[in-house]
Coordinates of C-alpha atoms in Angstrom, one line a residue:
X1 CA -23.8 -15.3 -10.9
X2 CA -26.7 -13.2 -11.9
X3 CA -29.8 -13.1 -10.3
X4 CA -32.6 -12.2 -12.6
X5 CA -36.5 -11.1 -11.4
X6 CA -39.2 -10.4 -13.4
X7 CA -41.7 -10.1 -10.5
X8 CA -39.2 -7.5 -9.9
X9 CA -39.2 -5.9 -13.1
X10 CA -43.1 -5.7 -12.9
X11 CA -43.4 -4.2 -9.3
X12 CA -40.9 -1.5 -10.7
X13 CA -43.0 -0.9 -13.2
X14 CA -46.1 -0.4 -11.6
X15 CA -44.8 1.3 -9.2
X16 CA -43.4 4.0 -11.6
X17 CA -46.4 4.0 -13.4
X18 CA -48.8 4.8 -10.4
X19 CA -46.3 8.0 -9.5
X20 CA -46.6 9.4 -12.8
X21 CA -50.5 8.7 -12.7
X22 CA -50.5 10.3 -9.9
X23 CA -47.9 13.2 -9.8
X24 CA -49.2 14.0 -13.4
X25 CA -45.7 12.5 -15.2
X26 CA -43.4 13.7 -12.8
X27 CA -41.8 11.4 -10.7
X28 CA -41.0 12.2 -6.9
X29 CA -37.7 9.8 -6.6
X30 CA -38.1 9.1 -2.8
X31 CA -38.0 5.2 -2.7
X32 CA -36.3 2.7 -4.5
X33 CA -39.0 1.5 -7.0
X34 CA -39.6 5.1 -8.1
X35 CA -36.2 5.1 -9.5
X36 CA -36.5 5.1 -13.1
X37 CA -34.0 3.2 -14.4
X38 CA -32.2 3.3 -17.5
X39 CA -30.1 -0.1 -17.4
X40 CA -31.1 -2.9 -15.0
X41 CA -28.7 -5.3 -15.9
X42 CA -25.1 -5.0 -15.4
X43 CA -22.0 -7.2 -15.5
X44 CA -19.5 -5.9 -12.7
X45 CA -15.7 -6.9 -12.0
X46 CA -14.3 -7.7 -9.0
X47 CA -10.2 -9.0 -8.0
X48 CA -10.3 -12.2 -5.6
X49 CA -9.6 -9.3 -2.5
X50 CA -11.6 -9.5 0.6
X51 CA -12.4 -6.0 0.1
X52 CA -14.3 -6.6 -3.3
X53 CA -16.7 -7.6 0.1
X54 CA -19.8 -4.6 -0.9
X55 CA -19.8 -6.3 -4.2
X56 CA -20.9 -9.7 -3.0
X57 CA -22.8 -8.4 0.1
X58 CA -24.8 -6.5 -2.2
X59 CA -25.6 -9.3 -4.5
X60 CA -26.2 -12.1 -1.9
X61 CA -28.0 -10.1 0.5
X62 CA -30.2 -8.3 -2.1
X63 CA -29.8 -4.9 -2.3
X64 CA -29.0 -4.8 -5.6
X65 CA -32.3 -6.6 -6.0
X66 CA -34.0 -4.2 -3.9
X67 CA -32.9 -1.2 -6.6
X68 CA -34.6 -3.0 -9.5
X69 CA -30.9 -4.0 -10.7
X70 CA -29.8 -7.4 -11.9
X71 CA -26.1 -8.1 -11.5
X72 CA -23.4 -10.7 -12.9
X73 CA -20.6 -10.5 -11.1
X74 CA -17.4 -12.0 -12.8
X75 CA -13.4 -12.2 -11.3
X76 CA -11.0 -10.9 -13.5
X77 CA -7.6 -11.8 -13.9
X78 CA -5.6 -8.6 -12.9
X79 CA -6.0 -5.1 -13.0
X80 CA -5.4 -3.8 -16.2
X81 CA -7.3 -6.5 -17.8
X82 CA -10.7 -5.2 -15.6
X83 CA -9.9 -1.7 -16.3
X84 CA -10.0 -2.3 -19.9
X85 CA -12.8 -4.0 -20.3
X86 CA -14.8 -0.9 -18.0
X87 CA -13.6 1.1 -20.9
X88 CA -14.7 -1.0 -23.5
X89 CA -17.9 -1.8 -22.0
X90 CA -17.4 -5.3 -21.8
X91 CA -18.0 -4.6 -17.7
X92 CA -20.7 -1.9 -16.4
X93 CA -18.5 -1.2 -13.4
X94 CA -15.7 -2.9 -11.2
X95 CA -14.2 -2.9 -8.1
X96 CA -10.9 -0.5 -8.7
X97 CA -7.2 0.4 -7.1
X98 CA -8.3 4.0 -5.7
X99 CA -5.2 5.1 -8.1
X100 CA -7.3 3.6 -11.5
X101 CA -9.5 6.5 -12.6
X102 CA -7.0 9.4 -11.1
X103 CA -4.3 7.6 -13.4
X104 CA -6.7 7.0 -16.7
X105 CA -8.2 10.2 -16.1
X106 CA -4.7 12.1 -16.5
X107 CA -3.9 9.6 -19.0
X108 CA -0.6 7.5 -17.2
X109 CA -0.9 4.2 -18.8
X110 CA -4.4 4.1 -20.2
X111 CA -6.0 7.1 -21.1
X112 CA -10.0 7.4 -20.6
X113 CA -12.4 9.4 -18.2
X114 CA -13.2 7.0 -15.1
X115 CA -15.3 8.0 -12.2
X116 CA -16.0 7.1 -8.7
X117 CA -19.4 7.8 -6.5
X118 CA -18.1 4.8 -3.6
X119 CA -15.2 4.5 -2.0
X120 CA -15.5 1.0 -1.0
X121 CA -13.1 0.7 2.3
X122 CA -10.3 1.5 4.2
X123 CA -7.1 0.2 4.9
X124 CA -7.0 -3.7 4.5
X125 CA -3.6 -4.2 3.3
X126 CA 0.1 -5.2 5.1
X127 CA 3.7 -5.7 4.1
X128 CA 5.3 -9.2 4.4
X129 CA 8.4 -10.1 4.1
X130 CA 10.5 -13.7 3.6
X131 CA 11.9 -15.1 6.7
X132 CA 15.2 -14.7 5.7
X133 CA 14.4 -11.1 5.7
X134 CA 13.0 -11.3 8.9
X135 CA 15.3 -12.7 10.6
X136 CA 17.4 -10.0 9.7
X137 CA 15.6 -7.4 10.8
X138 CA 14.6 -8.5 13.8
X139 CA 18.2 -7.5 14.9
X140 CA 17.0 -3.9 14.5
X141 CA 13.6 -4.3 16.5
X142 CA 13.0 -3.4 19.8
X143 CA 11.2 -6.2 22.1
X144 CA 8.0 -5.9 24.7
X145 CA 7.8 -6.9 28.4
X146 CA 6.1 -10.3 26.4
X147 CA 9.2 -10.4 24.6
X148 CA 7.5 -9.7 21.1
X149 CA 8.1 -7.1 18.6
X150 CA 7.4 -3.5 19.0
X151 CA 4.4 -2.2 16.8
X152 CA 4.5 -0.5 14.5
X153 CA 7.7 -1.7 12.9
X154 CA 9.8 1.1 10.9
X155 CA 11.4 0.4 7.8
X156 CA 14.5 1.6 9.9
X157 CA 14.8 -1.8 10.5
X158 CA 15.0 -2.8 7.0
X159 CA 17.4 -0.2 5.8
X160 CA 20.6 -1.9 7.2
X161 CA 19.5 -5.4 5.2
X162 CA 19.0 -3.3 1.7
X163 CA 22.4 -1.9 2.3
X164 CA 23.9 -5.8 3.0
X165 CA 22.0 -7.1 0.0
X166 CA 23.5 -3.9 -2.0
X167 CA 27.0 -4.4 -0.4
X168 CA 26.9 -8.5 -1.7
X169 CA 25.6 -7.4 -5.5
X170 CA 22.3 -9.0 -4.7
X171 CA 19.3 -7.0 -5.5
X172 CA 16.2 -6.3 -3.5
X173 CA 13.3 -7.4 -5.1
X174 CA 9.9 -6.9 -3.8
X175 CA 6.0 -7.3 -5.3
X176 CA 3.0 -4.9 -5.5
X177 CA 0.0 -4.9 -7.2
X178 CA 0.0 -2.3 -10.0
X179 CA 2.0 0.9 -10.1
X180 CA -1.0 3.2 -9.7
X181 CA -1.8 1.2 -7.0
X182 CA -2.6 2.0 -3.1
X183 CA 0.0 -0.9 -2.4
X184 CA 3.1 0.7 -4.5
X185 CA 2.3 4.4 -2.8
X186 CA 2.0 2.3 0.5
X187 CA 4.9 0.3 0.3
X188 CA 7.0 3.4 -1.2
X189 CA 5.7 5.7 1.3
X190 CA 6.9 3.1 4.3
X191 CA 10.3 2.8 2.6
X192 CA 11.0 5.8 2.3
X193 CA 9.7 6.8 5.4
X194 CA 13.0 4.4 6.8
X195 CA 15.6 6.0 4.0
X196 CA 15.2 3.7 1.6
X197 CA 14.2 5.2 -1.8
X198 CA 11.9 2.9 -4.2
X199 CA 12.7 4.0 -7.3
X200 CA 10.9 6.9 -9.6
X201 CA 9.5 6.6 -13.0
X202 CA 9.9 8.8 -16.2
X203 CA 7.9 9.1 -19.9
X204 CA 10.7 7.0 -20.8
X205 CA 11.2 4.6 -18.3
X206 CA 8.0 3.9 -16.6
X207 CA 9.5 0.5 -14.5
X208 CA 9.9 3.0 -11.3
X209 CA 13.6 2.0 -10.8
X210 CA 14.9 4.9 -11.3
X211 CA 18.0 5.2 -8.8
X212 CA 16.0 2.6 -6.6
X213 CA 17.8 0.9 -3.3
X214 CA 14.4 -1.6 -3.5
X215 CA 13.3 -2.8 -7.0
X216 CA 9.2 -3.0 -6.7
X217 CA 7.5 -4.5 -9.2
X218 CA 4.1 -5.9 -10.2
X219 CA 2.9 -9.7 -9.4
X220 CA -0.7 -10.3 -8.8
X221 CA -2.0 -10.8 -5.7
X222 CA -3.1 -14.6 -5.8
X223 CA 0.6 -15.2 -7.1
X224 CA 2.2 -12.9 -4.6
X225 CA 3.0 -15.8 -1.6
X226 CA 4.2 -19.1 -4.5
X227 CA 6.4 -15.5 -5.9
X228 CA 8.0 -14.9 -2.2
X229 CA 8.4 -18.9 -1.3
X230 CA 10.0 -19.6 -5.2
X231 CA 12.7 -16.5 -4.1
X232 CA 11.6 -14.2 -7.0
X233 CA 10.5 -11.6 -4.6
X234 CA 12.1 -10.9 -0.9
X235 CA 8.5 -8.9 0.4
X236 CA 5.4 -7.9 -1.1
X237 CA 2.7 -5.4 -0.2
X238 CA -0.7 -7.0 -0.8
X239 CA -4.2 -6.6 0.4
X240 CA -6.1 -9.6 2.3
X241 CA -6.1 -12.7 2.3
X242 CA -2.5 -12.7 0.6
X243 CA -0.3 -11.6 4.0
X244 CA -2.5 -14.0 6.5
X245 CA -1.8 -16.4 3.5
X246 CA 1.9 -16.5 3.6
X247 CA 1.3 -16.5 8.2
X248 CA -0.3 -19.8 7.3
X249 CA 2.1 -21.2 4.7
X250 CA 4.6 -20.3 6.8
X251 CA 6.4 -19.0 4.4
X252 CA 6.8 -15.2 5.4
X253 CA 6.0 -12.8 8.2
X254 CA 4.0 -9.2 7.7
X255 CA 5.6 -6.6 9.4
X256 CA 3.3 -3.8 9.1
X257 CA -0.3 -2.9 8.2
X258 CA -1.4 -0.1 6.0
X259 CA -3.3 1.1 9.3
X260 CA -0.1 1.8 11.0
X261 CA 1.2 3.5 7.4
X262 CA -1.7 5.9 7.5
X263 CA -4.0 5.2 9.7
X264 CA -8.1 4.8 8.5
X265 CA -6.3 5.3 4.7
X266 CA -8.5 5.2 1.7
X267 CA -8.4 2.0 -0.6
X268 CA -10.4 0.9 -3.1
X269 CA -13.1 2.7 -5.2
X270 CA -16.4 1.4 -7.6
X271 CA -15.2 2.8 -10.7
X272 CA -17.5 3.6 -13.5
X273 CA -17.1 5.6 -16.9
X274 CA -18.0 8.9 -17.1
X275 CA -20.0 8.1 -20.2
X276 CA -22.0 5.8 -17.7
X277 CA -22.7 7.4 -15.0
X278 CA -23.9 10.3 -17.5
X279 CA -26.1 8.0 -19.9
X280 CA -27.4 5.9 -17.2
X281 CA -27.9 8.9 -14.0
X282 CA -30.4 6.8 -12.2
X283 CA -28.7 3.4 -12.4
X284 CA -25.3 4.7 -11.2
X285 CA -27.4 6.2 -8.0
X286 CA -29.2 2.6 -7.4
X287 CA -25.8 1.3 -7.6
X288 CA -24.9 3.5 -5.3
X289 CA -27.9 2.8 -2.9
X290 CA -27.0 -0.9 -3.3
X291 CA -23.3 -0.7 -2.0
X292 CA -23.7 1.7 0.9
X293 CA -26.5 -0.9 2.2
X294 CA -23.7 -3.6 1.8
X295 CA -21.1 -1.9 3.5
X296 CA -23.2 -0.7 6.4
X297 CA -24.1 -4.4 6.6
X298 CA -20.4 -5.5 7.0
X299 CA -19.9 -3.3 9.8
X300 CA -22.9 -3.1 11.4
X301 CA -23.2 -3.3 15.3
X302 CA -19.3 -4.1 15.7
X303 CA -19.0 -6.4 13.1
X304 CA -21.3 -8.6 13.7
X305 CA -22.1 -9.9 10.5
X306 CA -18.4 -10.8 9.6
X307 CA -18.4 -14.5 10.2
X308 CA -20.9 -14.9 7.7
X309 CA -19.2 -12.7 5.5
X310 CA -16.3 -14.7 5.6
X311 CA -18.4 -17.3 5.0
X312 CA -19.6 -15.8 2.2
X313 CA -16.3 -14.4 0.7
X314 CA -14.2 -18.0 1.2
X315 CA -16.7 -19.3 -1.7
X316 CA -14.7 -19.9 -5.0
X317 CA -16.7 -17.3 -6.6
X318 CA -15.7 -14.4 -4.9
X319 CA -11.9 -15.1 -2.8
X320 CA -11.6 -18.4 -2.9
X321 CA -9.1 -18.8 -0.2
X322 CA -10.2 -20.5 3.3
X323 CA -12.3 -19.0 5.5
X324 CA -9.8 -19.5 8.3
X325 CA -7.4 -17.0 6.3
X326 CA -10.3 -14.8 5.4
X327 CA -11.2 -14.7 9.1
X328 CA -7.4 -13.7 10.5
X329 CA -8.1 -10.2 9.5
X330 CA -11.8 -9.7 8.8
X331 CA -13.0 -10.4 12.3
X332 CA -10.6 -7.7 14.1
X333 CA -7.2 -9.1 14.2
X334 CA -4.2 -9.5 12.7
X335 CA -1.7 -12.0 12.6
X336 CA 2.1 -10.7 12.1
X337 CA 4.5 -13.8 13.2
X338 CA 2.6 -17.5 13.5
X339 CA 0.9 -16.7 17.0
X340 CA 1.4 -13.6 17.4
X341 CA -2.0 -12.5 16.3
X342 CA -2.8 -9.0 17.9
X343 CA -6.4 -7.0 18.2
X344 CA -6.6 -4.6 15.3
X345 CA -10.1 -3.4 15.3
X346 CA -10.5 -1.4 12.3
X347 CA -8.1 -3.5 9.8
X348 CA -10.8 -3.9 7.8
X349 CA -13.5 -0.9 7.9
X350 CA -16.5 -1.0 5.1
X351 CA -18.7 1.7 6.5
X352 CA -17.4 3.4 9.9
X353 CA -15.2 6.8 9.6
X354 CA -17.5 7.8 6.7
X355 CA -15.2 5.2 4.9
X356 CA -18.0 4.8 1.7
X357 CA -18.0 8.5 1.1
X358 CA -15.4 10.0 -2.1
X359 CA -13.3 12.9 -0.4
X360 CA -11.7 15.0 -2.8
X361 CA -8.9 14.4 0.3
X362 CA -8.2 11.2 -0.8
X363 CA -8.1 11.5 -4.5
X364 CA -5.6 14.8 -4.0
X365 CA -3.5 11.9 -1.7
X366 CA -2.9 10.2 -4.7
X367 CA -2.2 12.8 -7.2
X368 CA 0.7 13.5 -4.9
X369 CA 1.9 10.2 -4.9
X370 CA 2.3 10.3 -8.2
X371 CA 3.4 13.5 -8.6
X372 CA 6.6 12.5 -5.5
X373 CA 7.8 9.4 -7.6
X374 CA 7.0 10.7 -11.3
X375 CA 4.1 9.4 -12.7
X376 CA 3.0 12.9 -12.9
X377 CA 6.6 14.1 -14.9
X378 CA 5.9 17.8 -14.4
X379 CA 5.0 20.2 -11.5
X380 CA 1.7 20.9 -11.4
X381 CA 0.0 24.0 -9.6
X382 CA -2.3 23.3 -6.4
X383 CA -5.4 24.0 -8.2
X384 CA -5.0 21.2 -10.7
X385 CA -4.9 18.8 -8.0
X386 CA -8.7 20.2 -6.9
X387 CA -9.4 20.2 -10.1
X388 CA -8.4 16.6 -11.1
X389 CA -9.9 15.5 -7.8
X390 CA -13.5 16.5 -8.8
X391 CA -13.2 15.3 -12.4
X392 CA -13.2 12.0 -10.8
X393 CA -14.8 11.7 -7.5
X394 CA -18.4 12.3 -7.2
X395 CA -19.8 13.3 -3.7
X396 CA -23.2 14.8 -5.0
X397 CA -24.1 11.3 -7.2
X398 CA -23.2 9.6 -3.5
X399 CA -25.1 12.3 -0.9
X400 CA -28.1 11.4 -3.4
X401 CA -27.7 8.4 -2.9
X402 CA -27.5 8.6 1.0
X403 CA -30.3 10.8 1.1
X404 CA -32.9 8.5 -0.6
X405 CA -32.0 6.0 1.4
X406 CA -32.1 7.7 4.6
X407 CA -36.1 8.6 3.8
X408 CA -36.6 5.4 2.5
X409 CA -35.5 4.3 6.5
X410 CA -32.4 2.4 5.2
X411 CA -29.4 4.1 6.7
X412 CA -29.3 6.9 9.7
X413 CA -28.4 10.4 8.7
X414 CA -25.5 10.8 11.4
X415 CA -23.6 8.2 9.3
X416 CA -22.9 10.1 6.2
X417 CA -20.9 13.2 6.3
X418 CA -23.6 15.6 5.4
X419 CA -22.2 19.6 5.1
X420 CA -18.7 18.7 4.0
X421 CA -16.9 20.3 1.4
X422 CA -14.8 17.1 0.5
X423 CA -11.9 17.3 2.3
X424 CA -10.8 15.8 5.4
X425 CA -8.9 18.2 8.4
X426 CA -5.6 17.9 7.7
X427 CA -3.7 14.7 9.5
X428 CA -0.6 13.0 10.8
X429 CA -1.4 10.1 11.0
X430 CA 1.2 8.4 9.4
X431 CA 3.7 6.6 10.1
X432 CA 6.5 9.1 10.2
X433 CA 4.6 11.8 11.5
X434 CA 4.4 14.3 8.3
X435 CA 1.3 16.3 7.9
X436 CA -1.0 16.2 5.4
X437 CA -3.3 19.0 4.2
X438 CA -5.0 17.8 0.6
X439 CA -5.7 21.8 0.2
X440 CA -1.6 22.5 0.1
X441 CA -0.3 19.7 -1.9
X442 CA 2.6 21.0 -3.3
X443 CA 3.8 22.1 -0.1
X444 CA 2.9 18.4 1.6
X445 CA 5.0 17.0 -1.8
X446 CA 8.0 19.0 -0.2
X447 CA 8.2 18.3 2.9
X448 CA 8.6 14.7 2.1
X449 CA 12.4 13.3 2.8
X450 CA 12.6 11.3 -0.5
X451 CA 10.8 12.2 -3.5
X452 CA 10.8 15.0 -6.2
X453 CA 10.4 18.2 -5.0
X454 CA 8.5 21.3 -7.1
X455 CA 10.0 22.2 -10.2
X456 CA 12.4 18.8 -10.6
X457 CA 11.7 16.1 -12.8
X458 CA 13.5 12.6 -13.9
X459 CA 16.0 13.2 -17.1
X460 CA 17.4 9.8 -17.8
X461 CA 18.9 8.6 -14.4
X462 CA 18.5 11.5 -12.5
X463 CA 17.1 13.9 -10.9
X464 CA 17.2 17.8 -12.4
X465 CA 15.9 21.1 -11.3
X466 CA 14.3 22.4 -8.5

């Protein structure tokens, strides 16, 4: 799936040439061609996810092409397995949990310096559940005029079925992704948010069931609806196609998007080295270029392009699945029981909301994540949460980025979030109504209901201090 060019490679050449002819060596870096690059071609990773989308928007529609860069990109089999080979080198870049470099970068799990200029989407993701489970809860959810469910659905109604699955000895098993992934902080944040505690994790005992009324734990995402329909797993939080997939198989029902967790919520990141990005400056900006022209594509004028994108994504190259699965989501709806498919606009958002730019907000939204359930063991002071933040996320490289390509007459200036510091206004929108406010962490860690609080930690199987 590369694309090699060598009239490219000359016009870039030229091109460079005649600017340092004629601004006597130095080069003014106002267009793409003037880019000097150090590395033109690069072997990214991706996970079969509609939201690797930039990725292959980028390559088919040329904008990677258009930077002077020529790009393999190559599925990989799970997460740790593309992480690793980013570190190794084996990969240039990939398509990353937003969790990956934060987590490498303070060295739970893998240890290594991993970056992020892109910040590739928002939201995209749901919760499903079996229909055995569903059927259950339903007894705890309010009905519509139309006789339907009431939206968004609490894990309130699940709590009562955890507690009868306790009471019988049976025990509550569901999927996610990775534990540094958005899914785990999603699905943890929603079940806790109903009173049901997901488990924490210690140096010692890193399976996050820790005193756990729900047992998560980590089934990739192709596998996650044959895991739900063999029994192995009750539920699952997943990004798309994987609940539409299970609407279709008819196998389970998703009761809640990660929109309706936290609404517009951060997802996944491009993440690169740090050795990269600082050996090869100029090519981690065209790749930069490159993806902000594919997202902008995907959600240009309402989504307009999205049926071809679907198109595009249901090849076996890049998803795989069928474009009617694709399409359930990533043309503006969402489809929770078989017909009940409801309008939900921004399920899938690539460049509206300033979605491509890295705020430090996000990365801190993490770090407290991990921090709540004990990835992070110890208590750490507000400022190491800033400071973490911009070890990894890389505004400047992508306000570079969006300011070449605004001269060059590529993307309009009102669409990147020029004058910020990095952080987003503090919010509530969440699902339980807690604010917030990335410049207070630890404070925002202790107002949670369930979680560990400043000064405790996880000795054996329990909780201590504070």
């Amino acid at each position: 799936m590369s694309r090699p060019s060598t009239d490219r490679i000359a016009k870039c050449s030229i091109v460079a040439a005649l600017a340092a002819t004629l601004y006597g060596g130095t080069v003014s870096v106002t267009a793409a061609e003037m880019l000097e690059l150090e590395k033109d071609e690069l072997k990214l990773g991706f996970i079969k996810l509609t939201d690797m989308a930039p990725l292959a928007i980028a390559y088919e529609k040329g904008f990677f092409e258009d930077e002077g860069l020529f790009v393999t990109l190559e599925p990989q089999a799970n997460w740790k397995v593309l992480l690793d080979r980013v570190i190794t080198g084996e990969l240039d870049g990939a398509h990353m949990l937003a969790g990956q470099p934060l987590a490498a970068t303070i060295g739970f799990g893998t240890k290594a310096h991993i970056v992020t200029p892109f910040s590739m989407d928002l939201n995209g993701n749901g919760i499903t559940v079996s229909n055995e489970v569903w059927a259950m809860m339903k007894e705890h959810i309010p009905l519509g005029e139309d006789g339907k469910p009431v939206h968004p659905i609490k894990a309130d109604a699940l709590k009562p079925v955890v507690d009868q699955f306790k009471a019988e000895g049976k025990p509550f098993n569901l999927g996610m992704v990775f534990p540094v992934s958005t899914h785990n902080y999603e699905l943890r944040y929603w079940l806790a948010s109903g009173g049901i505690n997901p488990g924490f994790y210690s140096p010692e005992n890193v399976s996050g069931q820790i005193k756990a009324d729900a047992l998560l734990s980590v089934t990739p995402p192709p596998q996650m609806p044959a895991t739900l329909e063999a029994g192995t797993i009750v539920g699952y939080c997943v990004g798309e196609p994987w609940n539409q997939a299970a609407v279709f198989k008819g196998i389970g029902v998703p009761v809640v998007t990660d929109y309706e967790i936290w609404k517009n919520n951060p997802e996944k990141v491009f993440g690169l080295t740090k050795e990269f990005t600082e050996k090869y400056p100029n090519t981690t900006l065209a790749l930069t270029k490159a993806l902000i022209r594919a997202a902008e594509w995907l959600d240009e004028n309402n989504n307009a392009n999205r049926a071809e994108a679907v198109e595009i994504l249901s090849r076996s190259e890049y998803v795989g699945a069928d474009a009617e699965v694709i399409a359930n989501s990533m043309t503006g709806t969402f489809e929770y029981e078989k017909g009940d498919k409801r309008d939900v606009p921004d399920f899938n958002v690539f460049f509206r909301h300033y979605a491509t730019y890295p705020y430090y907000s996000d990365a801190i939204w993490y770090l407290t994540q991990m921090r709540r359930w004990g990835q992070i063991a110890e208590h750490k002071d507000d400022a190491w949460y800033a400071e973490t933040a911009k070890s990894v996320y890389l505004p400047d490289v992508y306000m570079k980025a969006a300011e070449m390509l605004v001269e060059e007459g590529n993307a309009d200036k009102a669409d990147f979030p020029f004058g910020t510091d990095g952080y987003k206004a503090p919010t509530s929108d969440f699902i339980d109504g807690i604010t917030f406010d990335a410049k207070a962490p630890n404070a925002y860690i202790d107002s949670l209901k369930i979680g560990l609080k400043s000064g405790q930690t996880v000795s054996g199987s329990e909780v201590v201090g504070g």
